[in-house]
PDB file of C-alpha atoms and ligand atoms in Angstrom:
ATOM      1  CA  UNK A 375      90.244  82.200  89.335  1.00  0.00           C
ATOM      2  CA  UNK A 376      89.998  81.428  85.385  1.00  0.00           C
ATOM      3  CA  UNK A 377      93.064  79.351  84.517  1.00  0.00           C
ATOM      4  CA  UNK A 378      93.484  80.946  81.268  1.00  0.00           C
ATOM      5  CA  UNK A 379      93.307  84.504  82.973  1.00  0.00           C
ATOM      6  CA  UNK A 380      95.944  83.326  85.900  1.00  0.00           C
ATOM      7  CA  UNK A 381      98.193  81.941  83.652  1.00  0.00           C
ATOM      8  CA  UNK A 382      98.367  84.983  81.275  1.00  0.00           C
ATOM      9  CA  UNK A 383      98.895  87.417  84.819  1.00  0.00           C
ATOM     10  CA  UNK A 384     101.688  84.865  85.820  1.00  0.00           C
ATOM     11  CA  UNK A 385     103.559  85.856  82.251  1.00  0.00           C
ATOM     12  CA  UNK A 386     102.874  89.053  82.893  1.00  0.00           C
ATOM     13  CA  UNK A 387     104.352  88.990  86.180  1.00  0.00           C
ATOM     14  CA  UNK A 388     107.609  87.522  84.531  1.00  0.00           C
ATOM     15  CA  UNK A 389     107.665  90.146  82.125  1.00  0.00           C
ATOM     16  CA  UNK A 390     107.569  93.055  84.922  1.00  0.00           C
ATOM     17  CA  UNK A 391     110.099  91.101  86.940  1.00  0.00           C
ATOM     18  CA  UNK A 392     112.557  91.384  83.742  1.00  0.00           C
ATOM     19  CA  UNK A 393     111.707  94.448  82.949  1.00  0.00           C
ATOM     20  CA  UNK A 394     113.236  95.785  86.740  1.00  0.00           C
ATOM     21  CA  UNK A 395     116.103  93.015  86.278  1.00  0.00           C
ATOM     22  CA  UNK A 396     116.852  95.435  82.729  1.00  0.00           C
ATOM     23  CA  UNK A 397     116.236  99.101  83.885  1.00  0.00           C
ATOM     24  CA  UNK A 398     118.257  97.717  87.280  1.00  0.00           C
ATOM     25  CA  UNK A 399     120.996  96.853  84.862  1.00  0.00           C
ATOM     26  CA  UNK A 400     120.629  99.872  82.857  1.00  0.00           C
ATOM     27  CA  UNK A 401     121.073 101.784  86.066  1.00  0.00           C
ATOM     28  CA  UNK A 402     124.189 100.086  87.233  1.00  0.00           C
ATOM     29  CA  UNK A 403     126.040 100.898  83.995  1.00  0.00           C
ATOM     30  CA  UNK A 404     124.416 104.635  84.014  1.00  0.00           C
ATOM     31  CA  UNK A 405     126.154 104.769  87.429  1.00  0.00           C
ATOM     32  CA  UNK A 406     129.229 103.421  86.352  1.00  0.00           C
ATOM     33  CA  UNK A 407     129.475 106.311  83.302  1.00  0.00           C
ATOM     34  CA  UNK A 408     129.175 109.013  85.333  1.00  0.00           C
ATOM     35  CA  UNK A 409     125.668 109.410  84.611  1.00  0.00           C
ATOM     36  CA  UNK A 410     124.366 109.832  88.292  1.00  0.00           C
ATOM     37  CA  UNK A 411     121.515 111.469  87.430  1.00  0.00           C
ATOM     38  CA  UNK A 412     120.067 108.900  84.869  1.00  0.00           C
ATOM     39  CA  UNK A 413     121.023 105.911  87.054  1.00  0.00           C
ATOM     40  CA  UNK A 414     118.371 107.622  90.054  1.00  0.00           C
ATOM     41  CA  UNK A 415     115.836 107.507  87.095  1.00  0.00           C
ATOM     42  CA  UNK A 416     116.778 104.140  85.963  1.00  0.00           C
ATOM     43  CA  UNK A 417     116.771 102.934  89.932  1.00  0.00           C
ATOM     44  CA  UNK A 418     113.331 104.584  90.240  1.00  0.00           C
ATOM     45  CA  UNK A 419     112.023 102.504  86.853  1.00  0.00           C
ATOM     46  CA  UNK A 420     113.464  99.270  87.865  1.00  0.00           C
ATOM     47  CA  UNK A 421     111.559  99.673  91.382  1.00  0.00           C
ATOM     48  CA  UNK A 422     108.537 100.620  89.588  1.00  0.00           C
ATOM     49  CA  UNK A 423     108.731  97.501  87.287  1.00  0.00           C
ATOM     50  CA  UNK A 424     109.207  95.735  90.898  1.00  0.00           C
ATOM     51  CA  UNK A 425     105.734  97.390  92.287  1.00  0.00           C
ATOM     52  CA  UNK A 426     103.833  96.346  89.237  1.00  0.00           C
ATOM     53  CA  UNK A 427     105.125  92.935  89.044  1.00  0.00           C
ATOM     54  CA  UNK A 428     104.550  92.922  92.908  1.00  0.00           C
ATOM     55  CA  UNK A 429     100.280  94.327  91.795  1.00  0.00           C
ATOM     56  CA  UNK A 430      99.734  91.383  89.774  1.00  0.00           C
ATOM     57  CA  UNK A 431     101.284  89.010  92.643  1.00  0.00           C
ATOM     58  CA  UNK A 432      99.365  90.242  94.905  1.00  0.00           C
ATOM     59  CA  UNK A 433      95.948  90.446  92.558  1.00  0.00           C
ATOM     60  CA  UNK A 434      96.464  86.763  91.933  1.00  0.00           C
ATOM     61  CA  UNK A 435      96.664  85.575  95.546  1.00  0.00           C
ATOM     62  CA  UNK A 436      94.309  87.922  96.733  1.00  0.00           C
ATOM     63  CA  UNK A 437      91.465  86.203  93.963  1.00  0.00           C
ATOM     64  CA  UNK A 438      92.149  82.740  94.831  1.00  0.00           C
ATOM     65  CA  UNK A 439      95.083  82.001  92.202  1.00  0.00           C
ATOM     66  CA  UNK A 440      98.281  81.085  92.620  1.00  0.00           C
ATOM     67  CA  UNK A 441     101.309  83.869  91.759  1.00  0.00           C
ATOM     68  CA  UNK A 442     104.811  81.936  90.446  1.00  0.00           C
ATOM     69  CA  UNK A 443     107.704  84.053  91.563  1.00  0.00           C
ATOM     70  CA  UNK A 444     109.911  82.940  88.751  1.00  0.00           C
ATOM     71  CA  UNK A 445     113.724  82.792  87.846  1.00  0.00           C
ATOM     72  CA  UNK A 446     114.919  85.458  85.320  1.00  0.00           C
ATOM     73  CA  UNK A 447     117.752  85.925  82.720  1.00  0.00           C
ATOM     74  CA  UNK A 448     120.696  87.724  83.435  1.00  0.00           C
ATOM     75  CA  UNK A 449     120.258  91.209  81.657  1.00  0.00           C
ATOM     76  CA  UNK A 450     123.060  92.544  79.442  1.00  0.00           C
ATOM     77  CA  UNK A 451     126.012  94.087  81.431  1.00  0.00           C
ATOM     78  CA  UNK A 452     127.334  96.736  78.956  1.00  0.00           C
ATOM     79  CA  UNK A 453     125.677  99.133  76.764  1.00  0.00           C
ATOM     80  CA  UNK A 454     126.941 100.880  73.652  1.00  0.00           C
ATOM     81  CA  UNK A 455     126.092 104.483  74.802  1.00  0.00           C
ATOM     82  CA  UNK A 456     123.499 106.088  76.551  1.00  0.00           C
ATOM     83  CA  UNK A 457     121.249 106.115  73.754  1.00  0.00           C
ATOM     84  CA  UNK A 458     121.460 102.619  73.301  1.00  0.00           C
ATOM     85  CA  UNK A 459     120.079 102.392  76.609  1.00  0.00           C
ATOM     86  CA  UNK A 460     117.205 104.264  75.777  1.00  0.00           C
ATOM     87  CA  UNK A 461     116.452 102.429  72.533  1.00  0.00           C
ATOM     88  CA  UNK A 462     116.708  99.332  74.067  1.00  0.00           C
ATOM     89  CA  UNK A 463     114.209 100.562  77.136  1.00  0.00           C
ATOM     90  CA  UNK A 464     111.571 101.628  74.527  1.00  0.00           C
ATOM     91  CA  UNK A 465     111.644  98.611  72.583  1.00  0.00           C
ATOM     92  CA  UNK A 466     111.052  96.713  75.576  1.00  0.00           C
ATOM     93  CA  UNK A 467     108.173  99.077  76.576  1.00  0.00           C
ATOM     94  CA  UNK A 468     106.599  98.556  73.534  1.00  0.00           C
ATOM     95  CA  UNK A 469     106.816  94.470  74.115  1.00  0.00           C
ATOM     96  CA  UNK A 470     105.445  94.820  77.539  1.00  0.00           C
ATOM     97  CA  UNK A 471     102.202  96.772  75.855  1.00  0.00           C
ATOM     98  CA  UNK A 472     101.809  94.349  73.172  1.00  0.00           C
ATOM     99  CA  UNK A 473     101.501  91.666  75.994  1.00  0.00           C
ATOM    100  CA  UNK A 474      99.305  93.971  78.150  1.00  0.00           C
ATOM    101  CA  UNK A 475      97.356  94.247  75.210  1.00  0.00           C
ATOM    102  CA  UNK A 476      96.740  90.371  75.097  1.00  0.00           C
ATOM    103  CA  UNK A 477      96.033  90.020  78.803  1.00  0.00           C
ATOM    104  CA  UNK A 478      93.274  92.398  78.194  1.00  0.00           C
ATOM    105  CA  UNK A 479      92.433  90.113  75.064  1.00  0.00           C
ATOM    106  CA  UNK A 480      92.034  87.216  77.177  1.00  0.00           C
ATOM    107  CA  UNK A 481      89.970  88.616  80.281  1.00  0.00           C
ATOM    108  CA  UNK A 482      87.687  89.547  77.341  1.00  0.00           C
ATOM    109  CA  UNK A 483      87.631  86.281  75.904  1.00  0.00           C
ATOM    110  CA  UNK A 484      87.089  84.689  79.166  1.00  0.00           C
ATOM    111  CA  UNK A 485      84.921  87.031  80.283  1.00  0.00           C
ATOM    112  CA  UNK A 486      86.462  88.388  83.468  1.00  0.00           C
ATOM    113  CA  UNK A 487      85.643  91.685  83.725  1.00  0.00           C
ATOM    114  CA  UNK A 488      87.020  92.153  86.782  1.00  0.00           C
ATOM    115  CA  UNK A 489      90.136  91.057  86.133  1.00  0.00           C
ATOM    116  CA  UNK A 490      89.532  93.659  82.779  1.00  0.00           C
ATOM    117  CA  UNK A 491      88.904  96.383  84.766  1.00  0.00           C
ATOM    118  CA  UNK A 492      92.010  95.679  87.080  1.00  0.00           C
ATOM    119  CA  UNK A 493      94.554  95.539  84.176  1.00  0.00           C
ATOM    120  CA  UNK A 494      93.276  99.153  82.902  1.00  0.00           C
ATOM    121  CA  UNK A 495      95.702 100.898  84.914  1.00  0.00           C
ATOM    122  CA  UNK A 496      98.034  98.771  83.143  1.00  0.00           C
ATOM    123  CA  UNK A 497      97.181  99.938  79.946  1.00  0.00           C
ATOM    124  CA  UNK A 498      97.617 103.230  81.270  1.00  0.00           C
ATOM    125  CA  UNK A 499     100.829 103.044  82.627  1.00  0.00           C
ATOM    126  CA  UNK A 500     102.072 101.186  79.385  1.00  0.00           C
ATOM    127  CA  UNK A 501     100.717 104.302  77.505  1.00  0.00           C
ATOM    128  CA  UNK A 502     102.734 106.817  79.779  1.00  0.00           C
ATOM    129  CA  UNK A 503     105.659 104.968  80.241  1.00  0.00           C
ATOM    130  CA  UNK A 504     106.212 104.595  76.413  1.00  0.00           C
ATOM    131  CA  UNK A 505     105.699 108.695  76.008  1.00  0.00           C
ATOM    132  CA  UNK A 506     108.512 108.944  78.363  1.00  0.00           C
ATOM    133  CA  UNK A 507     110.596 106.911  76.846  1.00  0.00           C
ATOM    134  CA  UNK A 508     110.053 108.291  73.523  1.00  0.00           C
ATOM    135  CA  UNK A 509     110.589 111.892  74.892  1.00  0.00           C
ATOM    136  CA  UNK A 510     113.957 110.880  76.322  1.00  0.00           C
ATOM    137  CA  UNK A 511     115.625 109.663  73.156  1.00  0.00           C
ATOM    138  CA  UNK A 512     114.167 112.202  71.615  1.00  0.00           C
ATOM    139  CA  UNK A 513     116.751 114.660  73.706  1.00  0.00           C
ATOM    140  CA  UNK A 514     118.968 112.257  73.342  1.00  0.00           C
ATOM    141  CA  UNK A 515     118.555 112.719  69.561  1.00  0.00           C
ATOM    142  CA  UNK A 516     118.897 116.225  69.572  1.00  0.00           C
ATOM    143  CA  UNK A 517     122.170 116.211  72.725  1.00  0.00           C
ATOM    144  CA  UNK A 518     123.769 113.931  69.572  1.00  0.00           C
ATOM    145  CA  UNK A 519     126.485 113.199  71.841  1.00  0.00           C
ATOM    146  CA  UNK A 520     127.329 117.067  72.617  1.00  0.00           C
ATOM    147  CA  UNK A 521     129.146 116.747  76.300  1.00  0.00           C
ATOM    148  CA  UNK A 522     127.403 120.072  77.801  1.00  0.00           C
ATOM    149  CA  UNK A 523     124.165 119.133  76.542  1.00  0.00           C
ATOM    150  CA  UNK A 524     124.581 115.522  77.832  1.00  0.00           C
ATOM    151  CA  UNK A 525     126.061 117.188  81.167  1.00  0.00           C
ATOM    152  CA  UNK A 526     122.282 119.487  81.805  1.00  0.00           C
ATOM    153  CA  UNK A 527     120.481 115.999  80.335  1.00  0.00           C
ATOM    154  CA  UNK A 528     121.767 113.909  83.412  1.00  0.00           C
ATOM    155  CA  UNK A 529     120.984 116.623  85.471  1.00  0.00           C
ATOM    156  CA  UNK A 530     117.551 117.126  83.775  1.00  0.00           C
ATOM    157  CA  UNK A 531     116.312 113.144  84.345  1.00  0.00           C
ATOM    158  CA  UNK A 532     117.593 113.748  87.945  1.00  0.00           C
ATOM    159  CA  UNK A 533     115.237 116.615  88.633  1.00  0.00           C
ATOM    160  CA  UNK A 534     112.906 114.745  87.499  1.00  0.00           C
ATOM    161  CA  UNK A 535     112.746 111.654  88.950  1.00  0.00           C
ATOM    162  CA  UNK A 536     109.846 110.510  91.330  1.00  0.00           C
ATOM    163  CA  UNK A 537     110.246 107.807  93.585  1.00  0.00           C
ATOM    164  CA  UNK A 538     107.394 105.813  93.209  1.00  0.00           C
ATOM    165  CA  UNK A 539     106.065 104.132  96.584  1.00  0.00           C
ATOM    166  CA  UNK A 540     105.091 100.246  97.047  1.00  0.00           C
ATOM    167  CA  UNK A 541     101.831  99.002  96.958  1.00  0.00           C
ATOM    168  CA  UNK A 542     100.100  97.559  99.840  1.00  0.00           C
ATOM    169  CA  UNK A 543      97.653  95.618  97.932  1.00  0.00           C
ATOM    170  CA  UNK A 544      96.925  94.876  94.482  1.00  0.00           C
ATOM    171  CA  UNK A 545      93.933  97.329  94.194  1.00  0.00           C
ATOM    172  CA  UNK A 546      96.806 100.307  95.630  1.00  0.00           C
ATOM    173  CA  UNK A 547      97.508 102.470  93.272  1.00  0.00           C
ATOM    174  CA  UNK A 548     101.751 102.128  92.509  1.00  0.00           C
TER     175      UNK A 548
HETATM  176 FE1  OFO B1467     105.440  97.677  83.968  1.00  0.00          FE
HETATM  177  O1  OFO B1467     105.352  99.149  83.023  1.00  0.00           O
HETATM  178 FE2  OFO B1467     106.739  99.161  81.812  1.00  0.00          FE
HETATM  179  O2  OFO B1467     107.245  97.520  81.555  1.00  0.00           O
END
């Protein structure tokens, strides 16, 4: 596998890994506010992080390469408010896309179009999982703190959460 190519996937798979390590931790306080429904959509995130992170693990054995599980940060243990949380998850969305973006940069520089066509349903995931985002603080905006309307948003993300189910290989869709 191109060194340059494996290397960039193996930053890529840190940044997943954190990225479940933060929505895990944004779940955890969710569930500690009383905010049951939003911590089974931040549960279902951080285990989606998880099955992407485990995608690219799996892509990188499976071609030869080597995949570096590697040792994360601890992610923050309080939040201001719920809002907060969702700022914070957006922002961190739009990070992750900004390094898809340069994976995709350097399978094109490198010409690996395999590896190109593989990280496409990365770029599409990045694309839907910063609409959600932005759609939930967007409620959020509007709730402005209002207790009833915070009470039907909890029970709103809950409704709509979708467990998402583990990948067998790295060509399974997650
Ligand atoms: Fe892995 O999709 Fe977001 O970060």
């Amino acid at each position: 596998m191109n060194i340059r190519v494996e290397k960039a996937i193996n930053d890529q798979i840190i940044k997943e890994a954190s990225s479940s390590q933060f929505y895990l931790a944004m779940a955890s306080w969710s569930e500690n506010h009383g905010l049951n429904g939003t911590a089974k959509f931040l549960y279902a995130q951080s285990d989606e992080e998880r099955f992407h992170m485990l995608k690219l693990v799996k892509f990188v054995n499976e071609r030869g390469g080597k995949a570096i599980i590697p040792a994360l940060e601890q992610p923050p243990v309080e939040f201001e408010n719920l809002e907060n949380v969702f700022e914070l998850l957006l922002n961190h969305e739009i990070g992750v896309t900004e390094s898809i973006n340069n994976l995709v940069d350097i399978c094109l520089q490198e010409k690996d179009y395999s590896t190109h066509n593989f990280v496409q349903w990365y770029v599409s995931e990045q694309l839907e999982e910063e609409a959600s985002a932005r759609s939930v603080l967007d409620k959020l905006k509007l709730i402005d703190g209002d207790k009833g309307g915070m009470y039907m948003f909890d029970r709103d993300l809950e409704k709509a959460t979708v467990l998402a189910a583990p990948p067998t290989s790295a060509t399974t869709k997650a």
